[in-house]
Amino acid sequence: MYYIKKTMEIAGCHQLKLSYRSKCENLHGHNWVVTIHCKAPELNEDGMVVDFTKLKEQIHGYLDHGNFNELLPFNPTAENIAKWICDQIPECYRVDVQESEGNIASYEIDNEAPTP
């Protein structure tokens, strides 16, 4: 199995819709640090799992300097953003989203088949 990871910084704002009162209900921004983990049993015709530049264009190119509430069809928590990023990239199996120092959410695909 081949593995790669791509880390990028994305500037963006969001406003959370929560079931409790929080300052995060106000529009605010972060310099998000996103790490995308990908794997493949074989390399593609170019000798890669996936091109690092294409990963950056697809995710950074779409989200950077954007309002995540306008760009994404869900409550843009770090957890939801991590899953959305993972869903965009077929080779992706894990995404880590750091919205601020010490606050990191991860999403990882569980490849284990359920036991009958």
mmCIF file of C-alpha atoms in Angstrom:
data_model
loop_
_atom_site.group_PDB
_atom_site.id
_atom_site.type_symbol
_atom_site.label_atom_id
_atom_site.label_comp_id
_atom_site.label_asym_id
_atom_site.label_seq_id
_atom_site.Cartn_x
_atom_site.Cartn_y
_atom_site.Cartn_z
ATOM 1 C CA MET A 1 0.000 0.000 0.000
ATOM 2 C CA TYR A 2 1.251 3.496 -0.882
ATOM 3 C CA TYR A 3 0.463 6.443 1.390
ATOM 4 C CA ILE A 4 0.735 10.202 0.988
ATOM 5 C CA LYS A 5 -0.406 13.185 2.991
ATOM 6 C CA LYS A 6 -0.876 16.790 1.955
ATOM 7 C CA THR A 7 -1.061 19.628 4.474
ATOM 8 C CA MET A 8 -2.396 23.043 3.518
ATOM 9 C CA GLU A 9 -3.522 26.225 5.232
ATOM 10 C CA ILE A 10 -6.935 27.574 4.299
ATOM 11 C CA ALA A 11 -8.233 30.974 5.375
ATOM 12 C CA GLY A 12 -11.978 30.929 5.784
ATOM 13 C CA CYS A 13 -14.879 32.015 7.927
ATOM 14 C CA HIS A 14 -17.918 30.252 9.286
ATOM 15 C CA GLN A 15 -20.858 30.738 11.594
ATOM 16 C CA LEU A 16 -22.119 27.735 13.514
ATOM 17 C CA LYS A 17 -25.752 26.904 14.161
ATOM 18 C CA LEU A 18 -25.766 25.273 17.592
ATOM 19 C CA SER A 19 -28.313 23.946 20.090
ATOM 20 C CA TYR A 20 -26.793 26.180 22.800
ATOM 21 C CA ARG A 21 -25.582 29.776 23.032
ATOM 22 C CA SER A 22 -21.985 30.236 21.914
ATOM 23 C CA LYS A 23 -19.758 32.976 20.539
ATOM 24 C CA CYS A 24 -19.232 30.616 17.575
ATOM 25 C CA GLU A 25 -22.751 31.534 16.426
ATOM 26 C CA ASN A 26 -21.190 34.819 15.256
ATOM 27 C CA LEU A 27 -19.425 34.936 11.896
ATOM 28 C CA HIS A 28 -15.705 34.458 12.551
ATOM 29 C CA GLY A 29 -12.619 33.227 10.731
ATOM 30 C CA HIS A 30 -9.755 30.805 11.153
ATOM 31 C CA ASN A 31 -6.553 29.913 9.399
ATOM 32 C CA TRP A 32 -7.472 26.255 9.101
ATOM 33 C CA VAL A 33 -4.704 23.665 8.758
ATOM 34 C CA VAL A 34 -5.960 20.689 6.783
ATOM 35 C CA THR A 35 -4.076 17.414 6.357
ATOM 36 C CA ILE A 36 -5.386 15.008 3.739
ATOM 37 C CA HIS A 37 -4.256 11.371 3.952
ATOM 38 C CA CYS A 38 -4.549 9.213 0.818
ATOM 39 C CA LYS A 39 -3.623 5.658 -0.073
ATOM 40 C CA ALA A 40 -3.628 3.301 -3.035
ATOM 41 C CA PRO A 41 -2.581 -0.317 -3.508
ATOM 42 C CA GLU A 42 -0.984 0.672 -6.828
ATOM 43 C CA LEU A 43 0.368 3.914 -8.240
ATOM 44 C CA ASN A 44 -1.444 5.611 -11.100
ATOM 45 C CA GLU A 45 0.032 5.877 -14.620
ATOM 46 C CA ASP A 46 2.105 8.876 -13.455
ATOM 47 C CA GLY A 47 3.628 6.964 -10.542
ATOM 48 C CA MET A 48 1.514 8.697 -7.872
ATOM 49 C CA VAL A 49 -1.233 7.916 -5.389
ATOM 50 C CA VAL A 50 -2.733 11.293 -6.333
ATOM 51 C CA ASP A 51 -1.080 14.506 -7.511
ATOM 52 C CA PHE A 52 -0.361 16.892 -4.592
ATOM 53 C CA THR A 53 -1.152 19.874 -6.826
ATOM 54 C CA LYS A 54 -4.561 18.481 -7.773
ATOM 55 C CA LEU A 55 -5.393 17.953 -4.087
ATOM 56 C CA LYS A 56 -4.535 21.573 -3.336
ATOM 57 C CA GLU A 57 -6.473 22.900 -6.327
ATOM 58 C CA GLN A 58 -9.551 20.848 -5.463
ATOM 59 C CA ILE A 59 -9.782 21.732 -1.765
ATOM 60 C CA HIS A 60 -7.753 24.903 -1.188
ATOM 61 C CA GLY A 61 -8.861 26.332 -4.513
ATOM 62 C CA TYR A 62 -12.513 25.938 -3.530
ATOM 63 C CA LEU A 63 -12.479 26.887 0.159
ATOM 64 C CA ASP A 64 -9.657 29.425 0.594
ATOM 65 C CA HIS A 65 -10.823 32.909 1.635
ATOM 66 C CA GLY A 66 -14.429 31.759 1.467
ATOM 67 C CA ASN A 67 -17.440 31.781 3.725
ATOM 68 C CA PHE A 68 -17.929 28.094 4.496
ATOM 69 C CA ASN A 69 -21.628 28.651 5.248
ATOM 70 C CA GLU A 70 -22.079 29.718 1.631
ATOM 71 C CA LEU A 71 -19.763 27.088 0.103
ATOM 72 C CA LEU A 72 -20.844 23.984 2.026
ATOM 73 C CA PRO A 73 -24.368 22.482 2.345
ATOM 74 C CA PHE A 74 -24.156 21.724 6.094
ATOM 75 C CA ASN A 75 -23.303 23.245 9.478
ATOM 76 C CA PRO A 76 -19.565 23.878 8.888
ATOM 77 C CA THR A 77 -18.078 22.381 12.031
ATOM 78 C CA ALA A 78 -14.498 21.095 11.802
ATOM 79 C CA GLU A 79 -15.871 17.536 11.987
ATOM 80 C CA ASN A 80 -18.279 18.066 9.086
ATOM 81 C CA ILE A 81 -15.601 19.810 7.023
ATOM 82 C CA ALA A 82 -13.212 16.873 7.575
ATOM 83 C CA LYS A 83 -15.803 14.378 6.290
ATOM 84 C CA TRP A 84 -16.713 16.581 3.313
ATOM 85 C CA ILE A 85 -13.062 16.857 2.247
ATOM 86 C CA CYS A 86 -12.609 13.086 2.555
ATOM 87 C CA ASP A 87 -15.712 12.510 0.407
ATOM 88 C CA GLN A 88 -14.301 14.718 -2.379
ATOM 89 C CA ILE A 89 -11.199 12.585 -2.985
ATOM 90 C CA PRO A 90 -11.570 8.895 -3.889
ATOM 91 C CA GLU A 91 -8.092 7.963 -2.581
ATOM 92 C CA CYS A 92 -8.636 9.752 0.743
ATOM 93 C CA TYR A 93 -9.084 7.700 3.895
ATOM 94 C CA ARG A 94 -8.469 10.331 6.599
ATOM 95 C CA VAL A 95 -8.627 14.106 7.020
ATOM 96 C CA ASP A 96 -7.457 16.195 9.973
ATOM 97 C CA VAL A 97 -8.857 19.730 10.297
ATOM 98 C CA GLN A 98 -7.256 22.124 12.766
ATOM 99 C CA GLU A 99 -9.366 25.236 13.223
ATOM 100 C CA SER A 100 -7.114 26.746 15.898
ATOM 101 C CA GLU A 101 -4.142 25.715 18.013
ATOM 102 C CA GLY A 102 -5.175 22.679 20.039
ATOM 103 C CA ASN A 103 -8.563 22.189 18.318
ATOM 104 C CA ILE A 104 -8.382 19.398 15.756
ATOM 105 C CA ALA A 105 -11.132 17.236 14.279
ATOM 106 C CA SER A 106 -10.456 14.073 12.291
ATOM 107 C CA TYR A 107 -12.536 11.927 10.009
ATOM 108 C CA GLU A 108 -11.383 8.476 8.952
ATOM 109 C CA ILE A 109 -13.138 5.964 6.733
ATOM 110 C CA ASP A 110 -13.752 2.687 8.513
ATOM 111 C CA ASN A 111 -12.878 0.035 5.946
ATOM 112 C CA GLU A 112 -13.799 -2.895 8.138
ATOM 113 C CA ALA A 113 -16.834 -4.735 6.869
ATOM 114 C CA PRO A 114 -19.641 -5.097 9.416
ATOM 115 C CA THR A 115 -19.892 -8.503 11.035
ATOM 116 C CA PRO A 116 -23.058 -10.354 9.951
#
